[in-house]
C-alpha cells in the first residue's frame, strides 16, 4: 500500500504531542465538569483515545510497529472495560434510579 | 496539503470533544463522541496506521458507541433528568482543565523535531501489524481472549436482574 506521509517533513511529532495533550485535558475537564456518570465514562474513553493517537504517532515517527500493537491492545482492554463498566452502571441505576454521581458519595470522606 | 488536512482534522476532533462536554442531552454527547472518533480515524490514516484506522472505526465508533447509546436509551435519559453542577464549580473545573493543558504543553514543548522515519512497504497494514502481533506479541494476544471471556461473563452476571427467593 502507498505510504501517505513518506514525502513530507512539515508535520512534526510536536503537532501530535500538542493535539493529544489538548484532547487529554478536555477529557479531564469533562470528568470534573459533568455529573452524569455515563458522560464521565465517555470522557475516560476520550482520554484513552488521546493516548492512542500519541502512541500511533510515536510508532510512525520511530518506524516501529510495536506501538500500533500497543494501541490495538488498549482498544481490546477498552472494549472489555466498557462492557463491564456499563453493566455496573446499569445495575447502579437500577438501584438508585438516578445518574447523578453525587448520590454515591458514601465513600467520599 | 497534509498539514492542512491535519489542521482540519484536529479542529474537528477538538471541537467535537468540547461539544461532548457542553451539550445538554446525553444522546447528543454520544453522537458528538462518534464524530470525534471518526476524526481520530482520519488521524490514524494520516499516520499510516491503516489497520488501526479500520479497527478504530469498527470497534470504537461502531461497537462501543452503540453500546453507550443503548444504555442511555434503556435508562431513558434526556435533558430534564440531567444533573447539573453549580456554576462556580463548572468554572473551577474549566480552569483546572486549562491549567493542566498549559502544564502538559509547556512540559512537551521542547521535544526534538523528530522527522518521520523511513518505513517499509507494509507499515501499519494488516499484514505488517499482523506479523508483529503474531510473532512478538503472541502471548498477550492469547491472554486478551481470556480477558474477553471474563469480561463477557462478568457483564452478563452484573447486568442480570437478581431474583429474590
PDB file of C-alpha atoms in Angstrom:
ATOM      1  CA  UNK A   1       0.000   0.000   0.000  1.00  0.00           C
ATOM      2  CA  UNK A   2       1.095   3.568  -0.679  1.00  0.00           C
ATOM      3  CA  UNK A   3       2.586   5.283   2.331  1.00  0.00           C
ATOM      4  CA  UNK A   4       0.971   8.668   2.672  1.00  0.00           C
ATOM      5  CA  UNK A   5       3.372  10.647   4.811  1.00  0.00           C
ATOM      6  CA  UNK A   6       6.575   9.353   3.231  1.00  0.00           C
ATOM      7  CA  UNK A   7       7.434  12.593   1.422  1.00  0.00           C
ATOM      8  CA  UNK A   8       6.563  15.227   3.968  1.00  0.00           C
ATOM      9  CA  UNK A   9       8.545  16.846   6.703  1.00  0.00           C
ATOM     10  CA  UNK A  10       6.083  19.594   7.620  1.00  0.00           C
ATOM     11  CA  UNK A  11       4.209  17.601  10.252  1.00  0.00           C
ATOM     12  CA  UNK A  12       6.428  17.014  13.258  1.00  0.00           C
ATOM     13  CA  UNK A  13       5.871  14.976  16.378  1.00  0.00           C
ATOM     14  CA  UNK A  14       5.186  18.234  18.242  1.00  0.00           C
ATOM     15  CA  UNK A  15       1.879  18.643  16.411  1.00  0.00           C
ATOM     16  CA  UNK A  16       0.703  15.290  17.691  1.00  0.00           C
ATOM     17  CA  UNK A  17       2.048  15.908  21.187  1.00  0.00           C
ATOM     18  CA  UNK A  18       0.082  19.114  21.402  1.00  0.00           C
ATOM     19  CA  UNK A  19      -3.088  17.605  19.907  1.00  0.00           C
ATOM     20  CA  UNK A  20      -3.151  14.683  22.286  1.00  0.00           C
ATOM     21  CA  UNK A  21      -2.384  16.808  25.348  1.00  0.00           C
ATOM     22  CA  UNK A  22      -5.304  19.074  24.409  1.00  0.00           C
ATOM     23  CA  UNK A  23      -7.595  16.059  23.962  1.00  0.00           C
ATOM     24  CA  UNK A  24      -6.449  14.562  27.261  1.00  0.00           C
ATOM     25  CA  UNK A  25      -7.104  17.837  29.086  1.00  0.00           C
ATOM     26  CA  UNK A  26     -10.584  18.012  27.544  1.00  0.00           C
ATOM     27  CA  UNK A  27     -11.215  14.520  28.911  1.00  0.00           C
ATOM     28  CA  UNK A  28     -10.047  15.529  32.394  1.00  0.00           C
ATOM     29  CA  UNK A  29     -12.175  18.669  32.169  1.00  0.00           C
ATOM     30  CA  UNK A  30     -15.196  16.537  31.299  1.00  0.00           C
ATOM     31  CA  UNK A  31     -14.673  14.249  34.275  1.00  0.00           C
ATOM     32  CA  UNK A  32     -14.581  17.305  36.545  1.00  0.00           C
ATOM     33  CA  UNK A  33     -17.396  19.179  34.819  1.00  0.00           C
ATOM     34  CA  UNK A  34     -20.210  16.680  34.421  1.00  0.00           C
ATOM     35  CA  UNK A  35     -22.289  14.852  36.988  1.00  0.00           C
ATOM     36  CA  UNK A  36     -23.864  12.175  34.830  1.00  0.00           C
ATOM     37  CA  UNK A  37     -21.777   9.016  35.342  1.00  0.00           C
ATOM     38  CA  UNK A  38     -22.239   7.879  31.742  1.00  0.00           C
ATOM     39  CA  UNK A  39     -20.779  11.151  30.435  1.00  0.00           C
ATOM     40  CA  UNK A  40     -17.872  10.771  32.863  1.00  0.00           C
ATOM     41  CA  UNK A  41     -17.267   7.293  31.461  1.00  0.00           C
ATOM     42  CA  UNK A  42     -17.306   8.712  27.923  1.00  0.00           C
ATOM     43  CA  UNK A  43     -14.721  11.304  28.903  1.00  0.00           C
ATOM     44  CA  UNK A  44     -12.466   8.497  30.163  1.00  0.00           C
ATOM     45  CA  UNK A  45     -12.767   6.943  26.686  1.00  0.00           C
ATOM     46  CA  UNK A  46     -11.735  10.310  25.242  1.00  0.00           C
ATOM     47  CA  UNK A  47      -8.571  10.286  27.371  1.00  0.00           C
ATOM     48  CA  UNK A  48      -7.771   6.728  26.227  1.00  0.00           C
ATOM     49  CA  UNK A  49      -8.071   7.878  22.616  1.00  0.00           C
ATOM     50  CA  UNK A  50      -5.746  10.828  23.202  1.00  0.00           C
ATOM     51  CA  UNK A  51      -3.098   8.387  24.403  1.00  0.00           C
ATOM     52  CA  UNK A  52      -3.789   6.111  21.421  1.00  0.00           C
ATOM     53  CA  UNK A  53      -3.125   8.927  18.945  1.00  0.00           C
ATOM     54  CA  UNK A  54       0.181   9.682  20.644  1.00  0.00           C
ATOM     55  CA  UNK A  55       1.250   6.015  20.579  1.00  0.00           C
ATOM     56  CA  UNK A  56       0.419   5.765  16.871  1.00  0.00           C
ATOM     57  CA  UNK A  57       2.319   8.999  16.199  1.00  0.00           C
ATOM     58  CA  UNK A  58       5.442   7.814  18.025  1.00  0.00           C
ATOM     59  CA  UNK A  59       5.194   4.485  16.213  1.00  0.00           C
ATOM     60  CA  UNK A  60       5.124   6.336  12.878  1.00  0.00           C
ATOM     61  CA  UNK A  61       7.983   8.705  13.709  1.00  0.00           C
ATOM     62  CA  UNK A  62      10.199   5.906  15.009  1.00  0.00           C
ATOM     63  CA  UNK A  63       9.310   3.499  12.211  1.00  0.00           C
ATOM     64  CA  UNK A  64       8.473   0.779  14.730  1.00  0.00           C
ATOM     65  CA  UNK A  65       5.196  -1.111  14.502  1.00  0.00           C
ATOM     66  CA  UNK A  66       5.125  -2.258  18.130  1.00  0.00           C
ATOM     67  CA  UNK A  67       3.417   0.996  19.091  1.00  0.00           C
ATOM     68  CA  UNK A  68       0.481   0.143  16.874  1.00  0.00           C
ATOM     69  CA  UNK A  69       0.208  -3.259  18.538  1.00  0.00           C
ATOM     70  CA  UNK A  70       0.044  -1.446  21.894  1.00  0.00           C
ATOM     71  CA  UNK A  71      -2.792   0.704  20.558  1.00  0.00           C
ATOM     72  CA  UNK A  72      -4.538  -2.471  19.464  1.00  0.00           C
ATOM     73  CA  UNK A  73      -4.248  -3.945  22.953  1.00  0.00           C
ATOM     74  CA  UNK A  74      -5.509  -0.700  24.513  1.00  0.00           C
ATOM     75  CA  UNK A  75      -8.575  -0.966  22.274  1.00  0.00           C
ATOM     76  CA  UNK A  76      -9.081  -4.604  23.362  1.00  0.00           C
ATOM     77  CA  UNK A  77      -8.902  -3.697  27.046  1.00  0.00           C
ATOM     78  CA  UNK A  78     -11.143  -0.646  26.490  1.00  0.00           C
ATOM     79  CA  UNK A  79     -13.810  -2.803  24.850  1.00  0.00           C
ATOM     80  CA  UNK A  80     -13.810  -5.238  27.784  1.00  0.00           C
ATOM     81  CA  UNK A  81     -13.778  -2.345  30.248  1.00  0.00           C
ATOM     82  CA  UNK A  82     -16.754  -0.661  28.596  1.00  0.00           C
ATOM     83  CA  UNK A  83     -18.801  -3.886  28.675  1.00  0.00           C
ATOM     84  CA  UNK A  84     -18.179  -4.472  32.398  1.00  0.00           C
ATOM     85  CA  UNK A  85     -18.411  -0.776  33.292  1.00  0.00           C
ATOM     86  CA  UNK A  86     -21.722  -0.255  31.580  1.00  0.00           C
ATOM     87  CA  UNK A  87     -23.101  -3.393  33.247  1.00  0.00           C
ATOM     88  CA  UNK A  88     -22.105  -1.938  36.627  1.00  0.00           C
ATOM     89  CA  UNK A  89     -23.656   1.426  35.739  1.00  0.00           C
ATOM     90  CA  UNK A  90     -26.930  -0.229  34.685  1.00  0.00           C
ATOM     91  CA  UNK A  91     -27.005  -2.093  37.987  1.00  0.00           C
ATOM     92  CA  UNK A  92     -26.343   1.104  39.966  1.00  0.00           C
ATOM     93  CA  UNK A  93     -29.062   2.898  38.020  1.00  0.00           C
ATOM     94  CA  UNK A  94     -31.492   0.102  38.769  1.00  0.00           C
ATOM     95  CA  UNK A  95     -30.831   0.529  42.489  1.00  0.00           C
ATOM     96  CA  UNK A  96     -30.735   4.310  42.942  1.00  0.00           C
ATOM     97  CA  UNK A  97     -32.896   5.410  39.941  1.00  0.00           C
ATOM     98  CA  UNK A  98     -30.670   8.360  39.022  1.00  0.00           C
ATOM     99  CA  UNK A  99     -27.493   9.034  37.028  1.00  0.00           C
ATOM    100  CA  UNK A 100     -26.234  11.661  39.457  1.00  0.00           C
ATOM    101  CA  UNK A 101     -22.740  10.779  40.651  1.00  0.00           C
ATOM    102  CA  UNK A 102     -23.418  12.827  43.791  1.00  0.00           C
ATOM    103  CA  UNK A 103     -25.853  10.169  45.029  1.00  0.00           C
ATOM    104  CA  UNK A 104     -22.893   7.831  45.515  1.00  0.00           C
ATOM    105  CA  UNK A 105     -20.793   9.864  47.947  1.00  0.00           C
ATOM    106  CA  UNK A 106     -20.686   7.492  50.925  1.00  0.00           C
ATOM    107  CA  UNK A 107     -17.002   6.699  50.343  1.00  0.00           C
ATOM    108  CA  UNK A 108     -16.097  10.354  49.844  1.00  0.00           C
ATOM    109  CA  UNK A 109     -14.737  11.257  53.273  1.00  0.00           C
TER     110      UNK A 109
ATOM    111  CA  UNK B   1      -1.535  19.662   1.767  1.00  0.00           C
ATOM    112  CA  UNK B   2      -1.059  17.110   4.514  1.00  0.00           C
ATOM    113  CA  UNK B   3      -0.605  19.849   7.084  1.00  0.00           C
ATOM    114  CA  UNK B   4      -3.915  21.385   6.043  1.00  0.00           C
ATOM    115  CA  UNK B   5      -5.614  18.008   6.418  1.00  0.00           C
ATOM    116  CA  UNK B   6      -4.045  17.663   9.868  1.00  0.00           C
ATOM    117  CA  UNK B   7      -5.286  21.066  10.992  1.00  0.00           C
ATOM    118  CA  UNK B   8      -8.818  20.460   9.682  1.00  0.00           C
ATOM    119  CA  UNK B   9      -8.994  17.061  11.387  1.00  0.00           C
ATOM    120  CA  UNK B  10      -7.595  18.492  14.633  1.00  0.00           C
ATOM    121  CA  UNK B  11     -10.135  21.307  14.648  1.00  0.00           C
ATOM    122  CA  UNK B  12     -12.899  18.756  14.092  1.00  0.00           C
ATOM    123  CA  UNK B  13     -11.543  16.486  16.839  1.00  0.00           C
ATOM    124  CA  UNK B  14     -11.175  19.206  19.450  1.00  0.00           C
ATOM    125  CA  UNK B  15     -14.451  20.974  18.712  1.00  0.00           C
ATOM    126  CA  UNK B  16     -16.450  17.740  18.768  1.00  0.00           C
ATOM    127  CA  UNK B  17     -14.716  16.712  22.013  1.00  0.00           C
ATOM    128  CA  UNK B  18     -15.727  20.053  23.513  1.00  0.00           C
ATOM    129  CA  UNK B  19     -19.295  19.544  22.297  1.00  0.00           C
ATOM    130  CA  UNK B  20     -19.350  16.194  24.154  1.00  0.00           C
ATOM    131  CA  UNK B  21     -18.757  18.163  27.335  1.00  0.00           C
ATOM    132  CA  UNK B  22     -21.092  21.058  26.748  1.00  0.00           C
ATOM    133  CA  UNK B  23     -24.163  19.511  25.117  1.00  0.00           C
ATOM    134  CA  UNK B  24     -27.071  19.207  27.494  1.00  0.00           C
ATOM    135  CA  UNK B  25     -28.619  15.929  26.353  1.00  0.00           C
ATOM    136  CA  UNK B  26     -26.623  12.679  26.822  1.00  0.00           C
ATOM    137  CA  UNK B  27     -27.742  11.418  23.398  1.00  0.00           C
ATOM    138  CA  UNK B  28     -26.119  14.427  21.725  1.00  0.00           C
ATOM    139  CA  UNK B  29     -22.959  13.823  23.741  1.00  0.00           C
ATOM    140  CA  UNK B  30     -22.724  10.279  22.373  1.00  0.00           C
ATOM    141  CA  UNK B  31     -23.296  11.466  18.802  1.00  0.00           C
ATOM    142  CA  UNK B  32     -20.584  14.135  19.131  1.00  0.00           C
ATOM    143  CA  UNK B  33     -18.246  11.488  20.522  1.00  0.00           C
ATOM    144  CA  UNK B  34     -18.903   9.363  17.427  1.00  0.00           C
ATOM    145  CA  UNK B  35     -17.860  12.325  15.251  1.00  0.00           C
ATOM    146  CA  UNK B  36     -14.759  12.750  17.422  1.00  0.00           C
ATOM    147  CA  UNK B  37     -13.819   9.082  16.889  1.00  0.00           C
ATOM    148  CA  UNK B  38     -14.357   9.419  13.143  1.00  0.00           C
ATOM    149  CA  UNK B  39     -11.871  12.299  13.019  1.00  0.00           C
ATOM    150  CA  UNK B  40      -9.425  10.282  15.137  1.00  0.00           C
ATOM    151  CA  UNK B  41      -9.712   7.599  12.446  1.00  0.00           C
ATOM    152  CA  UNK B  42      -8.634  10.287   9.983  1.00  0.00           C
ATOM    153  CA  UNK B  43      -5.572  10.981  12.124  1.00  0.00           C
ATOM    154  CA  UNK B  44      -4.681   7.277  12.040  1.00  0.00           C
ATOM    155  CA  UNK B  45      -4.861   7.336   8.235  1.00  0.00           C
ATOM    156  CA  UNK B  46      -2.511  10.338   8.189  1.00  0.00           C
ATOM    157  CA  UNK B  47      -0.133   8.385  10.437  1.00  0.00           C
ATOM    158  CA  UNK B  48      -0.040   5.404   8.021  1.00  0.00           C
ATOM    159  CA  UNK B  49      -1.836   3.198  10.558  1.00  0.00           C
ATOM    160  CA  UNK B  50      -4.344   1.734   8.111  1.00  0.00           C
ATOM    161  CA  UNK B  51      -5.205  -1.303  10.214  1.00  0.00           C
ATOM    162  CA  UNK B  52      -5.747   0.814  13.329  1.00  0.00           C
ATOM    163  CA  UNK B  53      -7.962   3.203  11.381  1.00  0.00           C
ATOM    164  CA  UNK B  54     -10.345   0.416  10.411  1.00  0.00           C
ATOM    165  CA  UNK B  55     -10.249  -1.159  13.873  1.00  0.00           C
ATOM    166  CA  UNK B  56     -10.951   2.224  15.476  1.00  0.00           C
ATOM    167  CA  UNK B  57     -13.897   2.753  13.135  1.00  0.00           C
ATOM    168  CA  UNK B  58     -15.411  -0.668  13.765  1.00  0.00           C
ATOM    169  CA  UNK B  59     -14.665  -1.133  17.463  1.00  0.00           C
ATOM    170  CA  UNK B  60     -14.927   2.401  18.851  1.00  0.00           C
ATOM    171  CA  UNK B  61     -17.284   4.282  16.550  1.00  0.00           C
ATOM    172  CA  UNK B  62     -19.271   1.144  15.815  1.00  0.00           C
ATOM    173  CA  UNK B  63     -19.486  -1.196  18.779  1.00  0.00           C
ATOM    174  CA  UNK B  64     -18.642   0.823  21.884  1.00  0.00           C
ATOM    175  CA  UNK B  65     -20.667   3.893  20.943  1.00  0.00           C
ATOM    176  CA  UNK B  66     -23.711   1.775  20.059  1.00  0.00           C
ATOM    177  CA  UNK B  67     -23.386   0.174  23.498  1.00  0.00           C
ATOM    178  CA  UNK B  68     -23.389   3.631  25.120  1.00  0.00           C
ATOM    179  CA  UNK B  69     -26.378   4.674  23.035  1.00  0.00           C
ATOM    180  CA  UNK B  70     -28.316   1.564  24.025  1.00  0.00           C
ATOM    181  CA  UNK B  71     -27.624   2.091  27.723  1.00  0.00           C
ATOM    182  CA  UNK B  72     -28.699   5.753  27.570  1.00  0.00           C
ATOM    183  CA  UNK B  73     -31.894   4.803  25.765  1.00  0.00           C
ATOM    184  CA  UNK B  74     -32.582   1.984  28.253  1.00  0.00           C
ATOM    185  CA  UNK B  75     -32.160   4.415  31.161  1.00  0.00           C
ATOM    186  CA  UNK B  76     -34.499   6.837  29.372  1.00  0.00           C
ATOM    187  CA  UNK B  77     -32.238   9.850  29.939  1.00  0.00           C
ATOM    188  CA  UNK B  78     -32.977  13.276  28.496  1.00  0.00           C
ATOM    189  CA  UNK B  79     -32.288  16.943  29.076  1.00  0.00           C
ATOM    190  CA  UNK B  80     -34.684  17.172  32.025  1.00  0.00           C
ATOM    191  CA  UNK B  81     -33.153  14.305  34.013  1.00  0.00           C
ATOM    192  CA  UNK B  82     -29.626  15.635  33.554  1.00  0.00           C
ATOM    193  CA  UNK B  83     -27.948  16.513  36.891  1.00  0.00           C
ATOM    194  CA  UNK B  84     -26.236  19.912  36.931  1.00  0.00           C
ATOM    195  CA  UNK B  85     -23.363  21.273  38.945  1.00  0.00           C
ATOM    196  CA  UNK B  86     -23.318  24.799  40.413  1.00  0.00           C
ATOM    197  CA  UNK B  87     -21.805  27.473  38.164  1.00  0.00           C
ATOM    198  CA  UNK B  88     -18.753  28.221  40.306  1.00  0.00           C
ATOM    199  CA  UNK B  89     -17.838  24.515  40.242  1.00  0.00           C
ATOM    200  CA  UNK B  90     -18.112  24.486  36.433  1.00  0.00           C
ATOM    201  CA  UNK B  91     -15.810  27.494  36.209  1.00  0.00           C
ATOM    202  CA  UNK B  92     -13.360  25.851  38.586  1.00  0.00           C
ATOM    203  CA  UNK B  93     -13.254  22.643  36.543  1.00  0.00           C
ATOM    204  CA  UNK B  94     -12.779  24.503  33.231  1.00  0.00           C
ATOM    205  CA  UNK B  95      -9.927  26.496  34.752  1.00  0.00           C
ATOM    206  CA  UNK B  96      -8.372  23.300  36.159  1.00  0.00           C
ATOM    207  CA  UNK B  97      -8.533  21.627  32.743  1.00  0.00           C
ATOM    208  CA  UNK B  98      -6.954  24.655  31.038  1.00  0.00           C
ATOM    209  CA  UNK B  99      -4.171  24.703  33.634  1.00  0.00           C
ATOM    210  CA  UNK B 100      -3.483  21.005  33.041  1.00  0.00           C
ATOM    211  CA  UNK B 101      -3.328  21.720  29.296  1.00  0.00           C
ATOM    212  CA  UNK B 102      -0.839  24.544  29.843  1.00  0.00           C
ATOM    213  CA  UNK B 103       1.336  22.336  32.051  1.00  0.00           C
ATOM    214  CA  UNK B 104       1.304  19.454  29.534  1.00  0.00           C
ATOM    215  CA  UNK B 105       2.001  21.728  26.574  1.00  0.00           C
ATOM    216  CA  UNK B 106       4.787  23.514  28.435  1.00  0.00           C
ATOM    217  CA  UNK B 107       6.382  20.261  29.523  1.00  0.00           C
ATOM    218  CA  UNK B 108       6.285  18.805  26.000  1.00  0.00           C
ATOM    219  CA  UNK B 109       7.285  21.974  24.126  1.00  0.00           C
ATOM    220  CA  UNK B 110      10.996  21.386  23.991  1.00  0.00           C
ATOM    221  CA  UNK B 111      10.717  17.970  22.384  1.00  0.00           C
ATOM    222  CA  UNK B 112      13.048  17.403  19.447  1.00  0.00           C
ATOM    223  CA  UNK B 113      11.772  17.958  15.922  1.00  0.00           C
ATOM    224  CA  UNK B 114      11.923  14.303  15.001  1.00  0.00           C
ATOM    225  CA  UNK B 115      11.464  13.767  11.264  1.00  0.00           C
ATOM    226  CA  UNK B 116       9.297  10.816  10.166  1.00  0.00           C
ATOM    227  CA  UNK B 117      11.373   7.655   9.922  1.00  0.00           C
ATOM    228  CA  UNK B 118      11.739   5.768   6.674  1.00  0.00           C
ATOM    229  CA  UNK B 119       9.234   2.940   6.716  1.00  0.00           C
ATOM    230  CA  UNK B 120       8.740  -0.288   4.861  1.00  0.00           C
ATOM    231  CA  UNK B 121       6.044  -1.034   2.313  1.00  0.00           C
ATOM    232  CA  UNK B 122       3.651  -2.862   4.670  1.00  0.00           C
ATOM    233  CA  UNK B 123       3.966  -0.473   7.640  1.00  0.00           C
ATOM    234  CA  UNK B 124       0.690  -0.282   9.527  1.00  0.00           C
ATOM    235  CA  UNK B 125      -1.280  -2.520   7.196  1.00  0.00           C
ATOM    236  CA  UNK B 126      -2.996  -5.680   8.373  1.00  0.00           C
ATOM    237  CA  UNK B 127      -0.048  -7.648   7.011  1.00  0.00           C
ATOM    238  CA  UNK B 128       2.636  -5.672   8.812  1.00  0.00           C
ATOM    239  CA  UNK B 129       0.830  -5.315  12.143  1.00  0.00           C
ATOM    240  CA  UNK B 130      -0.287  -8.944  11.992  1.00  0.00           C
ATOM    241  CA  UNK B 131       3.288 -10.085  11.556  1.00  0.00           C
ATOM    242  CA  UNK B 132       4.355  -8.253  14.719  1.00  0.00           C
ATOM    243  CA  UNK B 133       1.220  -9.295  16.590  1.00  0.00           C
ATOM    244  CA  UNK B 134       1.594 -12.994  15.908  1.00  0.00           C
ATOM    245  CA  UNK B 135       5.338 -13.241  16.498  1.00  0.00           C
ATOM    246  CA  UNK B 136       6.453 -10.808  19.223  1.00  0.00           C
ATOM    247  CA  UNK B 137       3.097 -10.343  20.941  1.00  0.00           C
ATOM    248  CA  UNK B 138       1.538 -13.794  20.605  1.00  0.00           C
ATOM    249  CA  UNK B 139       1.307 -14.410  24.350  1.00  0.00           C
ATOM    250  CA  UNK B 140      -0.513 -11.119  25.192  1.00  0.00           C
ATOM    251  CA  UNK B 141      -2.811 -11.756  22.247  1.00  0.00           C
ATOM    252  CA  UNK B 142      -3.877 -15.104  23.685  1.00  0.00           C
ATOM    253  CA  UNK B 143      -4.273 -13.616  27.157  1.00  0.00           C
ATOM    254  CA  UNK B 144      -6.565 -10.963  25.639  1.00  0.00           C
ATOM    255  CA  UNK B 145      -9.002 -13.683  24.588  1.00  0.00           C
ATOM    256  CA  UNK B 146      -9.217 -14.895  28.204  1.00  0.00           C
ATOM    257  CA  UNK B 147      -9.833 -11.278  29.239  1.00  0.00           C
ATOM    258  CA  UNK B 148     -12.691 -11.060  26.771  1.00  0.00           C
ATOM    259  CA  UNK B 149     -14.361 -14.210  28.033  1.00  0.00           C
ATOM    260  CA  UNK B 150     -14.036 -12.964  31.609  1.00  0.00           C
ATOM    261  CA  UNK B 151     -15.498  -9.581  30.662  1.00  0.00           C
ATOM    262  CA  UNK B 152     -18.394 -11.213  28.813  1.00  0.00           C
ATOM    263  CA  UNK B 153     -19.306 -13.490  31.730  1.00  0.00           C
ATOM    264  CA  UNK B 154     -18.871 -10.628  34.186  1.00  0.00           C
ATOM    265  CA  UNK B 155     -21.094  -8.273  32.199  1.00  0.00           C
ATOM    266  CA  UNK B 156     -23.867 -10.867  31.958  1.00  0.00           C
ATOM    267  CA  UNK B 157     -23.698 -11.668  35.677  1.00  0.00           C
ATOM    268  CA  UNK B 158     -23.638  -7.993  36.697  1.00  0.00           C
ATOM    269  CA  UNK B 159     -26.458  -6.823  34.436  1.00  0.00           C
ATOM    270  CA  UNK B 160     -28.732  -9.768  35.225  1.00  0.00           C
ATOM    271  CA  UNK B 161     -31.721  -8.995  37.394  1.00  0.00           C
ATOM    272  CA  UNK B 162     -31.356 -10.826  40.692  1.00  0.00           C
ATOM    273  CA  UNK B 163     -34.323 -12.950  41.631  1.00  0.00           C
ATOM    274  CA  UNK B 164     -35.046 -12.745  45.343  1.00  0.00           C
ATOM    275  CA  UNK B 165     -36.012 -16.128  46.658  1.00  0.00           C
TER     276      UNK B 165
END
